[in-house]
N, CA, C and O atoms as a DFTB+ gen file, in Angstrom:
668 C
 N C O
     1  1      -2.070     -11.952      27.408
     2  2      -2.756     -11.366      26.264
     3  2      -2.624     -12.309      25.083
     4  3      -1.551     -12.809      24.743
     5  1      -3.851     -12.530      24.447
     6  2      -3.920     -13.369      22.876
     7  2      -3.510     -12.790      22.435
     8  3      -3.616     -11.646      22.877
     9  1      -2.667     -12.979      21.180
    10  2      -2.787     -12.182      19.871
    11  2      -2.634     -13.201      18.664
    12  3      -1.918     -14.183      18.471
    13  1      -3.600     -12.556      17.949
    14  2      -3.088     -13.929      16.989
    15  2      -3.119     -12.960      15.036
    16  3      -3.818     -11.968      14.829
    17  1      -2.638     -13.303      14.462
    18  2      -2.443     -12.596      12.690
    19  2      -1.412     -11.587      13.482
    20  3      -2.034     -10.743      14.128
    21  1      -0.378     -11.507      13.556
    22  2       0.579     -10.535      13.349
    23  2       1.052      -9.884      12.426
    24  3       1.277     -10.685      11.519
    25  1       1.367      -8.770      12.097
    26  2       1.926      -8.016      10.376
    27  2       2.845      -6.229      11.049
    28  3       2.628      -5.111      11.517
    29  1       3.889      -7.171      10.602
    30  2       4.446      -6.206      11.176
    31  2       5.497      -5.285       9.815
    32  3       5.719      -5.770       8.706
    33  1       5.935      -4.088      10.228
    34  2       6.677      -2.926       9.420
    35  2       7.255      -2.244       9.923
    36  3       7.338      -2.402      11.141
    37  1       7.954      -1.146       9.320
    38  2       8.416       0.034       9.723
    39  2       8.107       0.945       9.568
    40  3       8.433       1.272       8.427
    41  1       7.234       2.247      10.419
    42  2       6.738       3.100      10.232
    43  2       7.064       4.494      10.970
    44  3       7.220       4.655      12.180
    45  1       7.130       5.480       9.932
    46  2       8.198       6.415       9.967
    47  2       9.069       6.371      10.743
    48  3       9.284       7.227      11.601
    49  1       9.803       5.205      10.527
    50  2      11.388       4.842      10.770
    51  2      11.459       4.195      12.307
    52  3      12.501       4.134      12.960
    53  1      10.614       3.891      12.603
    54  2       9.938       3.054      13.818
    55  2       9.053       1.932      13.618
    56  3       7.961       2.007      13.054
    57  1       9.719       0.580      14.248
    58  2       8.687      -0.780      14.175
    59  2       7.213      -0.719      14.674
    60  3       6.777      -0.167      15.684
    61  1       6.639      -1.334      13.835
    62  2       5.332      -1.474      13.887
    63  2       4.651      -2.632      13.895
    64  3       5.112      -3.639      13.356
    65  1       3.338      -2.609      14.580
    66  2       3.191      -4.154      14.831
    67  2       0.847      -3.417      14.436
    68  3       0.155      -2.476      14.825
    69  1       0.684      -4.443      13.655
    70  2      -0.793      -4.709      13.243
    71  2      -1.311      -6.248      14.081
    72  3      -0.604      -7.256      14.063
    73  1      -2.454      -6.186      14.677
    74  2      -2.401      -7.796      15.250
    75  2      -4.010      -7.939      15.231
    76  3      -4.748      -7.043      14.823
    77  1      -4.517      -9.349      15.791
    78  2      -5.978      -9.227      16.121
    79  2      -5.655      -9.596      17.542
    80  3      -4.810     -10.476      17.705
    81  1      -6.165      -9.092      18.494
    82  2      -6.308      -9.066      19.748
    83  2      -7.183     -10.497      20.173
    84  3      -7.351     -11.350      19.301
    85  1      -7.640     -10.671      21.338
    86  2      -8.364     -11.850      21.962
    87  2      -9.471     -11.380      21.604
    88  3      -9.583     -12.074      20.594
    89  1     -10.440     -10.727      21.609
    90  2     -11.688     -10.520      21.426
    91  2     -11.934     -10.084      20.063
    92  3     -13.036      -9.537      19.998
    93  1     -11.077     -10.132      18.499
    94  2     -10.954     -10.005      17.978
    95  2     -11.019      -8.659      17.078
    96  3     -11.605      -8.571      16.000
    97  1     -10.230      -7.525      17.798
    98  2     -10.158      -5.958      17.528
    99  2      -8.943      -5.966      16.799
   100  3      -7.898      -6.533      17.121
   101  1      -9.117      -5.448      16.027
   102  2      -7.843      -5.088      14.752
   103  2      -6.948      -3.916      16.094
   104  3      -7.386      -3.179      16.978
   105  1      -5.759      -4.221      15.684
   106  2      -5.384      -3.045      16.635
   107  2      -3.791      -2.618      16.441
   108  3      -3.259      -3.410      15.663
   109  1      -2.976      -1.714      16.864
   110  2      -1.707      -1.104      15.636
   111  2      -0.774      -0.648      17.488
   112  3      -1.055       0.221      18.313
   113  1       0.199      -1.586      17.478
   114  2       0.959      -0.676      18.352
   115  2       2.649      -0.075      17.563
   116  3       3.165      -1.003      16.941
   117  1       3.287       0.919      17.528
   118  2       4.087       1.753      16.978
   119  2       5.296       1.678      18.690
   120  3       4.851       1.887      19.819
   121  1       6.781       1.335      18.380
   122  2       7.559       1.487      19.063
   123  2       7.772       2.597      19.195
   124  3       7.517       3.153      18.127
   125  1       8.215       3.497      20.146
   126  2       8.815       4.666      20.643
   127  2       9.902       5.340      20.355
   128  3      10.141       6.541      20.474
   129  1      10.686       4.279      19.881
   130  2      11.969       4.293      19.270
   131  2      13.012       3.392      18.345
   132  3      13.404       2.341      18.851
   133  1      13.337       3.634      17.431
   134  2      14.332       2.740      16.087
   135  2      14.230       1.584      16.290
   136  3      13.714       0.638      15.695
   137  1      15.411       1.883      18.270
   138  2      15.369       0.094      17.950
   139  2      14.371      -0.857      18.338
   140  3      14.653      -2.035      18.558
   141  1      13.380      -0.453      18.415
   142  2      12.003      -1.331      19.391
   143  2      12.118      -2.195      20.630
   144  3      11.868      -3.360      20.938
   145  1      12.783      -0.712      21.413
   146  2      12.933      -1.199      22.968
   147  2      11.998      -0.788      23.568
   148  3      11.631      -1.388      24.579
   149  1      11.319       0.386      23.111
   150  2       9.880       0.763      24.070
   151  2       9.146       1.329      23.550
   152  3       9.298       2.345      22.870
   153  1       7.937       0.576      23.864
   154  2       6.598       0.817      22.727
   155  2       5.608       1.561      23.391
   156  3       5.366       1.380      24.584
   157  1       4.919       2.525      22.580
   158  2       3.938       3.343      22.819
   159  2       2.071       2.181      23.325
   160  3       1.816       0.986      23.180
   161  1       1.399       3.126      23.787
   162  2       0.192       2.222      24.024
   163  2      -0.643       1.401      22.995
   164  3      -1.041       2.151      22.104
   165  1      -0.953       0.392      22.859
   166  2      -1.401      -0.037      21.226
   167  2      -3.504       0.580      21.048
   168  3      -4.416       0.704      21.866
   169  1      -3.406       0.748      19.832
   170  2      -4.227       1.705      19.213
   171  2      -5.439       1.165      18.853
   172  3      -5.212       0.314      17.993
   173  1      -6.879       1.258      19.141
   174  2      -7.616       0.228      18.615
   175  2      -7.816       1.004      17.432
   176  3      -7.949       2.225      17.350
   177  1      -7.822      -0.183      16.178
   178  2      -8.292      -0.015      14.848
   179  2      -9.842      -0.434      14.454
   180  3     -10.603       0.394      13.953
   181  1     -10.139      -1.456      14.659
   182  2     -11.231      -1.825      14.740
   183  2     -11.810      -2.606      15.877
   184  3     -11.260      -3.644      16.244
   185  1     -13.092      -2.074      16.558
   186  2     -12.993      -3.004      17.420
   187  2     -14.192      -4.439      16.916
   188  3     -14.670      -4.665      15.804
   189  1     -14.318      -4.932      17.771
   190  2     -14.750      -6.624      17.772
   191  2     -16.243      -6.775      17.352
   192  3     -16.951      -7.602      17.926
   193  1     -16.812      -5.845      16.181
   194  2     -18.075      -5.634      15.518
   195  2     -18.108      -6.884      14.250
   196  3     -19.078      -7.550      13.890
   197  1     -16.872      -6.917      13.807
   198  2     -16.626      -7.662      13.199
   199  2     -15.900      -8.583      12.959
   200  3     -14.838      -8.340      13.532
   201  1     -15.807     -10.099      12.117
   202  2     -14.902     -10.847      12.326
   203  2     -13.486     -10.481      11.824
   204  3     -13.501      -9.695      10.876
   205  1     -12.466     -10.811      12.180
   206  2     -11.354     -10.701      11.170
   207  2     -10.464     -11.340      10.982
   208  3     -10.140     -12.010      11.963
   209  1      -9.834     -11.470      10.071
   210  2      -8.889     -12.070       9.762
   211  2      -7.258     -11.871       9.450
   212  3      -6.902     -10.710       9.648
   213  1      -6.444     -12.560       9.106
   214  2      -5.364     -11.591       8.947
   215  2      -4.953     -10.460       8.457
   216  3      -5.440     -10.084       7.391
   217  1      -4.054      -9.735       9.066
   218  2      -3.897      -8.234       8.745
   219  2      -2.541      -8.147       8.098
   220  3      -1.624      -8.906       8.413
   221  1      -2.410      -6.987       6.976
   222  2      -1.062      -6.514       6.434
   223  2      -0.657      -5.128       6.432
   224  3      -1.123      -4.303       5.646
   225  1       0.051      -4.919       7.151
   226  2       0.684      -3.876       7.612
   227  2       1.952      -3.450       6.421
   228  3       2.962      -4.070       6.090
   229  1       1.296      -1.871       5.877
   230  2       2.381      -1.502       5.400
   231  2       2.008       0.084       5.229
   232  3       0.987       0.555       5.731
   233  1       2.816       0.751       4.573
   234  2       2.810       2.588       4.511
   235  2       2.449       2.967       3.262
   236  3       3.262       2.659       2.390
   237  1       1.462       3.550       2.909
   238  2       1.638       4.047       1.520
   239  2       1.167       5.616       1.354
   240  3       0.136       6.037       1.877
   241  1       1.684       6.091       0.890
   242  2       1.507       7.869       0.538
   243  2       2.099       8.836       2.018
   244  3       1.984      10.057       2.113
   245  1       2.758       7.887       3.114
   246  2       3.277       8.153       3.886
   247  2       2.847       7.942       4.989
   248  3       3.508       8.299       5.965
   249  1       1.401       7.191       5.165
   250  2       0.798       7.230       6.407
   251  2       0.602       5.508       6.550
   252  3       0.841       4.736       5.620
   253  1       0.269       5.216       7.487
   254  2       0.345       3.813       7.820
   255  2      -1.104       3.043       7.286
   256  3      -2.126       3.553       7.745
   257  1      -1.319       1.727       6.253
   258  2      -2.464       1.347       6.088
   259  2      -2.709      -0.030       6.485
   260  3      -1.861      -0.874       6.196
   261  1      -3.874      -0.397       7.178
   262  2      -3.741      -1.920       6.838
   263  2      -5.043      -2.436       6.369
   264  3      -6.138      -1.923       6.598
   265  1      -4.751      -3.756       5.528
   266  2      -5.692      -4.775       5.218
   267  2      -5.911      -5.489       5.824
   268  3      -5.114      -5.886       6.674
   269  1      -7.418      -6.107       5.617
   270  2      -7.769      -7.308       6.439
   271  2      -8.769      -7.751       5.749
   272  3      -9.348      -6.997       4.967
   273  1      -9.206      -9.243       5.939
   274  2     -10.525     -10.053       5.266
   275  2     -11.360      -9.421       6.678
   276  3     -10.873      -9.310       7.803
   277  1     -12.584      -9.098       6.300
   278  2     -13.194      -8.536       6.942
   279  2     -14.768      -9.248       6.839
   280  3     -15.474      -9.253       5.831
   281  1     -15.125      -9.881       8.264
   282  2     -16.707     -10.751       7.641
   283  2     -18.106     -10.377       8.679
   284  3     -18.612     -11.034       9.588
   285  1     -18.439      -9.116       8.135
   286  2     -19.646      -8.672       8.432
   287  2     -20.627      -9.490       8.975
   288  3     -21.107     -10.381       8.274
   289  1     -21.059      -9.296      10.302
   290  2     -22.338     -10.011      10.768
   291  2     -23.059     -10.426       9.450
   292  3     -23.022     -11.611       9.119
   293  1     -23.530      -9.769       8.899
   294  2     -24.422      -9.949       7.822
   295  2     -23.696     -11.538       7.240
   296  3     -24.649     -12.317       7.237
   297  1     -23.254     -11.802       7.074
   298  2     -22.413     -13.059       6.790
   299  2     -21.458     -12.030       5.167
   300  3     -20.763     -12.549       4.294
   301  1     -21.708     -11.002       5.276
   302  2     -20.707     -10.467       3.775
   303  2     -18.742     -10.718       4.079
   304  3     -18.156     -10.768       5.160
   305  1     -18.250     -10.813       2.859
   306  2     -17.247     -10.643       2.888
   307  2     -16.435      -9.682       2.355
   308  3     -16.761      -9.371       1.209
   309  1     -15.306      -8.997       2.884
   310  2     -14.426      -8.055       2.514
   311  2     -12.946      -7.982       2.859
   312  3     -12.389      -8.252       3.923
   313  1     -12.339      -7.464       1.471
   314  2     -10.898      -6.991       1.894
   315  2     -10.866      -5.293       2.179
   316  3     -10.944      -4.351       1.392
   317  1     -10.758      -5.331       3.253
   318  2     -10.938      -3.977       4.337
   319  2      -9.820      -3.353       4.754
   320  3      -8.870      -3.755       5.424
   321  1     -10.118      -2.102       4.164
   322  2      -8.592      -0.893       4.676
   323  2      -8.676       0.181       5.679
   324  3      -9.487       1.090       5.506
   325  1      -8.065       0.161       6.501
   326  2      -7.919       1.387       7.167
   327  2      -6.545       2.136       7.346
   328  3      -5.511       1.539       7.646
   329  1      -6.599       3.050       7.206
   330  2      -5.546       4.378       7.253
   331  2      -5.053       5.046       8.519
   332  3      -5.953       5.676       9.073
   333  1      -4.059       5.084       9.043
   334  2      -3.800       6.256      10.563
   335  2      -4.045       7.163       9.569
   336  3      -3.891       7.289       8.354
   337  1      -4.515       7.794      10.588
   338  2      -4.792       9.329      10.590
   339  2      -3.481      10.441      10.362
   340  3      -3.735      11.568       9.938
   341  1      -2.423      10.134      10.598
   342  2      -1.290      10.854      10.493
   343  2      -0.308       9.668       9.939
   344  3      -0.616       8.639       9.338
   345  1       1.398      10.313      10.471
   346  2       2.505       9.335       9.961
   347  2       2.996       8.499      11.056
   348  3       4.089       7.938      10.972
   349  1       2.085       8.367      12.287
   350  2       2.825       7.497      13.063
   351  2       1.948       6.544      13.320
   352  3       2.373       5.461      13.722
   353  1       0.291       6.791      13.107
   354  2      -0.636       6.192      13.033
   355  2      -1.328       6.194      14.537
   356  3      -1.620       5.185      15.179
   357  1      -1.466       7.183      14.832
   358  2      -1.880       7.551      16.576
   359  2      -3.089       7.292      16.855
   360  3      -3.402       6.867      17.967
   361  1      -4.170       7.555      15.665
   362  2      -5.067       6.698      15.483
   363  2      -5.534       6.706      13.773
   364  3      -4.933       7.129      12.785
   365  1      -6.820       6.068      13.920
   366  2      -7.169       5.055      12.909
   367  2      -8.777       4.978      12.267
   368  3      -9.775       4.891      12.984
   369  1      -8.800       5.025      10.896
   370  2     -10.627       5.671      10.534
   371  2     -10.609       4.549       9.333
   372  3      -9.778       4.524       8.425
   373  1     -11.714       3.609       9.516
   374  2     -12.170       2.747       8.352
   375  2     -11.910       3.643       6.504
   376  3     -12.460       4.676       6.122
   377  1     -11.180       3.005       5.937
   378  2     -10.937       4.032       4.940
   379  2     -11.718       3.268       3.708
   380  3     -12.006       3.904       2.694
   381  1     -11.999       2.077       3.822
   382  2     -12.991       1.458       2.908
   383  2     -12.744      -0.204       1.875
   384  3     -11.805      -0.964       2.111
   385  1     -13.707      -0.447       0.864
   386  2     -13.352      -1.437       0.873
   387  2     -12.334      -2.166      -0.453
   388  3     -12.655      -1.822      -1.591
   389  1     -11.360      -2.963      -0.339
   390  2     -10.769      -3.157      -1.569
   391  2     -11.186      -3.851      -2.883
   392  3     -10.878      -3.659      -4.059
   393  1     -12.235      -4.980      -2.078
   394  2     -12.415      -5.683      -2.717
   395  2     -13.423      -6.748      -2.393
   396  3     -13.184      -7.852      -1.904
   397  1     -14.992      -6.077      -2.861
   398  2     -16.014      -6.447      -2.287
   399  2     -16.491      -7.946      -2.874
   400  3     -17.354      -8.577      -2.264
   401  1     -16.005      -8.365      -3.840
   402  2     -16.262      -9.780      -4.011
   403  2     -15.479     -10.826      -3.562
   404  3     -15.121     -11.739      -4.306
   405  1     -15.114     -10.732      -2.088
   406  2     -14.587     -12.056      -1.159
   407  2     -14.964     -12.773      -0.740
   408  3     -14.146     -13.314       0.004
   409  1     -16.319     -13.436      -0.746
   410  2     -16.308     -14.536      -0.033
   411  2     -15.647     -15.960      -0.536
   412  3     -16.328     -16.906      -0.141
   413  1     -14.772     -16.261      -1.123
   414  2     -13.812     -17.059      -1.907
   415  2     -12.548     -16.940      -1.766
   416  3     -11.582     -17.643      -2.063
   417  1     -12.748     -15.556      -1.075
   418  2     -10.643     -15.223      -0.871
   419  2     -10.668     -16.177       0.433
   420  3     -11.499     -16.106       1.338
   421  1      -9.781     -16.923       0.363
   422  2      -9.232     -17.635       1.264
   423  2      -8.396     -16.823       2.838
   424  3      -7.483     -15.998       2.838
   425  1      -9.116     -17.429       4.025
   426  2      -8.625     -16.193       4.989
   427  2      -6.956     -16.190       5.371
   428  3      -6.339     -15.680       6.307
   429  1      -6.703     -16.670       4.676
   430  2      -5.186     -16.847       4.703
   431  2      -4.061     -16.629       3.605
   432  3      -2.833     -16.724       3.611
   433  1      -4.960     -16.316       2.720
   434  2      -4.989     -16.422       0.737
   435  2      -4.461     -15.175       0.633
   436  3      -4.166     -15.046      -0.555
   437  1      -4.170     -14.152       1.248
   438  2      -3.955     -12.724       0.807
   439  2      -2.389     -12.335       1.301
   440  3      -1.592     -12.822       2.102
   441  1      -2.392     -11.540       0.661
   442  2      -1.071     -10.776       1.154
   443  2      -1.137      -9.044       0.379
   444  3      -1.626      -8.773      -0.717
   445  1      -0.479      -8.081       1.364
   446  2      -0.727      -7.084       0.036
   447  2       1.098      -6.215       0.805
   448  3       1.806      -6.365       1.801
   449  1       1.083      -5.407      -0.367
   450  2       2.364      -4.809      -0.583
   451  2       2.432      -3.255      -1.332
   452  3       1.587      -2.921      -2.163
   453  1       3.219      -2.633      -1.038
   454  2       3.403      -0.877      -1.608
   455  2       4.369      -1.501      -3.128
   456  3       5.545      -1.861      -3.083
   457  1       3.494      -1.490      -4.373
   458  2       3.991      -1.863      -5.694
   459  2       4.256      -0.549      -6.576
   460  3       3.315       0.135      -6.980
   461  1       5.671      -0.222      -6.864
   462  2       5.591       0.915      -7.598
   463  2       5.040       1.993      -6.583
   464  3       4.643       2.916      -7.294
   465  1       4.909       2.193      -5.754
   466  2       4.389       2.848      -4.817
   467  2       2.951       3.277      -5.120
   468  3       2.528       4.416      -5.316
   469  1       2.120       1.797      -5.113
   470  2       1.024       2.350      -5.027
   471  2       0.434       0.914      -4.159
   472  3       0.684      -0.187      -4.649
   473  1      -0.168       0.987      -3.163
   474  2      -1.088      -0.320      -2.401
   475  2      -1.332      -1.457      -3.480
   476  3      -1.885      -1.206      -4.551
   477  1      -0.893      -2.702      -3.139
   478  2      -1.354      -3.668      -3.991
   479  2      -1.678      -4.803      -2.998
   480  3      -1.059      -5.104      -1.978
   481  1      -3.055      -5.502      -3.649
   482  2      -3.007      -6.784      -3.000
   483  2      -3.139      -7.957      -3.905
   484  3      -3.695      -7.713      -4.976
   485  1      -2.734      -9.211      -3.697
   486  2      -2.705     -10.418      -4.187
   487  2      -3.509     -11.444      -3.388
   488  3      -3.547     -11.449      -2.158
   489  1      -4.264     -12.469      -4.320
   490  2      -5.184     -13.315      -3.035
   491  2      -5.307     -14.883      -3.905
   492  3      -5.006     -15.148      -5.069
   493  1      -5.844     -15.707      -2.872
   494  2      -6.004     -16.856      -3.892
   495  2      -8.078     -17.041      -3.724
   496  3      -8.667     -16.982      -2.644
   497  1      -8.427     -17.151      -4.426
   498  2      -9.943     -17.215      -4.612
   499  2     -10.045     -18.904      -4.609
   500  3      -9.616     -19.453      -5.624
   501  1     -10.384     -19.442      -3.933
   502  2     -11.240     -20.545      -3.533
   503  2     -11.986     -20.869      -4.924
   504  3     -11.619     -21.927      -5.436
   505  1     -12.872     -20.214      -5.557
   506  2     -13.438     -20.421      -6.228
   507  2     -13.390     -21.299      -7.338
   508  3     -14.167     -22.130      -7.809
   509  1     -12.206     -20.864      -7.636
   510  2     -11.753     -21.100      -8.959
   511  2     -10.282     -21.596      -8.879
   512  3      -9.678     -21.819      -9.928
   513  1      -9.546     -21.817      -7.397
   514  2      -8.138     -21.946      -7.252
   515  2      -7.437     -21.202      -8.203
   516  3      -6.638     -21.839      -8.889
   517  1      -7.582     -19.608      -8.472
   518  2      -6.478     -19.066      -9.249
   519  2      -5.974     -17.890      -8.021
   520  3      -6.610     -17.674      -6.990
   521  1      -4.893     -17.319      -8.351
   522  2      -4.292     -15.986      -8.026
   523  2      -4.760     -14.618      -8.454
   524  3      -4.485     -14.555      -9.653
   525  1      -5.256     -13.634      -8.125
   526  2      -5.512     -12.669      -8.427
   527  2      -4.974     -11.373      -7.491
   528  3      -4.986     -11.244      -6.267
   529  1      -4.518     -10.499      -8.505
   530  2      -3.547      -9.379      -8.273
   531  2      -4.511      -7.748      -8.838
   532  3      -4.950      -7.471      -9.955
   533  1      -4.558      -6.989      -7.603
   534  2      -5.639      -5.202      -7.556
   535  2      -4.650      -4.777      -6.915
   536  3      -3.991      -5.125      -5.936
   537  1      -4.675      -3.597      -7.973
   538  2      -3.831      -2.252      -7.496
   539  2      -4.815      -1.145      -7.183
   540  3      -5.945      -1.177      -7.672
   541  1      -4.319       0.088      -6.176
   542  2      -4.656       1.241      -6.019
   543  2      -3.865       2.029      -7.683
   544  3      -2.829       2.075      -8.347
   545  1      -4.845       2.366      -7.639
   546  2      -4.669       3.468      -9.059
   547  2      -4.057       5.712      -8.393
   548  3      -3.617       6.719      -8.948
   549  1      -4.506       5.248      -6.869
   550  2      -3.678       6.380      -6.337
   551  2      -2.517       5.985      -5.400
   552  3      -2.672       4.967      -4.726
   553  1      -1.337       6.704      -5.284
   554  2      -0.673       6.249      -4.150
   555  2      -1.359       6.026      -2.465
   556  3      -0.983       5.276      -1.564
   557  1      -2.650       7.152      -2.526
   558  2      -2.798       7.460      -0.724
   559  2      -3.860       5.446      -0.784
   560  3      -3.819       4.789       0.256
   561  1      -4.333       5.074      -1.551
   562  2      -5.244       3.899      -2.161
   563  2      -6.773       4.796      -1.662
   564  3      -7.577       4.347      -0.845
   565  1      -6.887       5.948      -2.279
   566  2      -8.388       6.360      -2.182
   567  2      -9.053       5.094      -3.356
   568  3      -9.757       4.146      -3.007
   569  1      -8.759       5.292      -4.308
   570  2      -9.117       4.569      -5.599
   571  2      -8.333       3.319      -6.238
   572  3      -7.135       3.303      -6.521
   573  1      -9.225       2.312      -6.400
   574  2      -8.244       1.035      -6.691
   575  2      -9.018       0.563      -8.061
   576  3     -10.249       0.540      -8.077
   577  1      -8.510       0.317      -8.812
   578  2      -8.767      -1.062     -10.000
   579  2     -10.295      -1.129      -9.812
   580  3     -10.880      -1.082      -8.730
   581  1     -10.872      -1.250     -11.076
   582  2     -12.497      -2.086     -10.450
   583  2     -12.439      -3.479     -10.399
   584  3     -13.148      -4.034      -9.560
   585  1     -11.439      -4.433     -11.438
   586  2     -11.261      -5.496     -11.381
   587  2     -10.123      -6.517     -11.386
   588  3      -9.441      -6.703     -12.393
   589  1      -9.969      -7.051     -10.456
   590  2      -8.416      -7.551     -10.548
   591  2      -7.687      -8.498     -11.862
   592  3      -8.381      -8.937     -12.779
   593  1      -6.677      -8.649     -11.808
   594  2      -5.644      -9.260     -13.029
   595  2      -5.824     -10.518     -12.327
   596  3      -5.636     -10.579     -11.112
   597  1      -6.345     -12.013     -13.344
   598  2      -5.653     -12.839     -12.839
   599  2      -4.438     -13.187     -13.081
   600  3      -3.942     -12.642     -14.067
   601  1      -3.371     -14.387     -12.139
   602  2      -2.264     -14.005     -12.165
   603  2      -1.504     -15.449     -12.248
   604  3      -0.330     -15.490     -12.615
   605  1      -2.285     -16.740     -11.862
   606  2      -1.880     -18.087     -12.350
   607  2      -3.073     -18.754     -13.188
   608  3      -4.281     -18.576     -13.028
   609  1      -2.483     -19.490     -14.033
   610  2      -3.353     -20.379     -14.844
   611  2      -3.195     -21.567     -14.209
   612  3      -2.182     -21.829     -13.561
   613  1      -4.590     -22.694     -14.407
   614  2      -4.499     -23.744     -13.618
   615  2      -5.116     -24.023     -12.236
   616  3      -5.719     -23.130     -11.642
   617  1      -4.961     -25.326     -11.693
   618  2      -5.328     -25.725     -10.483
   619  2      -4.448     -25.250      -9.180
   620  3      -3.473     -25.951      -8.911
   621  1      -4.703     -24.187      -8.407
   622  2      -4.243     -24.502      -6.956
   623  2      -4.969     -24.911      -6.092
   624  3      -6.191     -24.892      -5.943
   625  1      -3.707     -25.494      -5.207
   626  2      -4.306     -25.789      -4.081
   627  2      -4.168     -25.273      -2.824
   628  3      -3.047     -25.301      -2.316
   629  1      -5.402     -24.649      -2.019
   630  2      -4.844     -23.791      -1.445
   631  2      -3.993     -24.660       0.323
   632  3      -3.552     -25.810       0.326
   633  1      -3.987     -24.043       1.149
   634  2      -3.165     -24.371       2.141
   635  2      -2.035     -24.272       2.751
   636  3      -1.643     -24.918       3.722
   637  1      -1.254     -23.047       1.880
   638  2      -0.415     -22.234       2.187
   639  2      -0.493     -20.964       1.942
   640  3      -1.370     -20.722       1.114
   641  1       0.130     -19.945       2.367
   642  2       0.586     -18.630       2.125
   643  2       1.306     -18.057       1.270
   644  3       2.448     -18.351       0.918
   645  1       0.262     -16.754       0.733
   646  2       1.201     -15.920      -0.004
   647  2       2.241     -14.609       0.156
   648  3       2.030     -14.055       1.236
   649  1       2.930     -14.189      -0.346
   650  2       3.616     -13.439      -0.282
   651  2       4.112     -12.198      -1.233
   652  3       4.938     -12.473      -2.103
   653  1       3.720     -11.047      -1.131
   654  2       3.408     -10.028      -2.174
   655  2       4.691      -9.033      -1.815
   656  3       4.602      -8.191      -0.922
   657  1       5.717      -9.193      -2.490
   658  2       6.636      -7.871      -2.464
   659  2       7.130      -7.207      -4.022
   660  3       6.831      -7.568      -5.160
   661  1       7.840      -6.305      -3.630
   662  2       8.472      -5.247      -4.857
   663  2       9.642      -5.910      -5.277
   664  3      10.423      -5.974      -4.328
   665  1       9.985      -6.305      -6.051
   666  2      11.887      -7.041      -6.104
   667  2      12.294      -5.978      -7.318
   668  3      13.434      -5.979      -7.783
């Protein structure tokens, strides 16, 4: 089996694993137990309609969410969320989009994180080589920011990874 973008967590108190599969299906498998000796069947999230890119796996309002750059046949771009349906994430319903002006986020440029306990993501835009930082304005992230904070001044360059946590 391929797998390639891994993003992994802990979800309700059990390891969790977000991945893109070989045919490129977003997809969520949940261990069975604490210590992640035996894992339940893995879950399709999205299947292979669309392109994708890396995924971030994390919990917010108690249920499991993840992001992804998301690139529509249409040639559009998106940072794309979906929600389990419950707290273990058994399955999984497109919950919508974060952040419809991506075609500049770099597919590797993102990272997102539970800030203050509310969904946040961080990205680097191609465009303009800056950083930019969108929050959910609810904890469950029904509703986010209309426009993000930028967050470095100056030239980057992109070609590495970011990293978005709470300290």
């Amino acid at each position: 089996v391929e797998i390639k973008q891994v993003s992994m967590n802990i979800v309700n108190g059990n390891p969790a694993i977000a991945y893109i599969g070989k045919t490129n299906e977003l997809r969520y498998v949940r261990s069975s137990n604490a210590n992640g000796t035996a894992w339940n069947t893995p879950v399709y999230v999205e299947r292979a309609t669309n392109w994708l890119s890396p995924s971030s796996l994390f919990v917010a309002d108690g249920r499991p969410m993840i992001i992804t750059r998301n690139i529509l046949n249409s040639g559009n771009k998106y940072l794309s969320m979906w929600r389990g349906s419950d707290v273990d994430g058994t399955a999984w319903g497109y919950y919508g989009e974060v952040e419809s002006n991506s075609d500049y986020i770099w597919e590797y440029g993102f990272s997102c994180a539970l800030i203050d306990g509310y969904p946040s993501v961080a990205y680097l835009d191609t465009s303009d080589y800056k950083i930019y930082f969108k929050r959910a304005i609810t904890p469950d992230g029904d509703y986010w920011l209309n426009s993000p904070f930028e967050v470095s001044v100056g030239f980057l360059n992109y070609g590495g990874y970011l990293s978005l946590r709470e300290v």
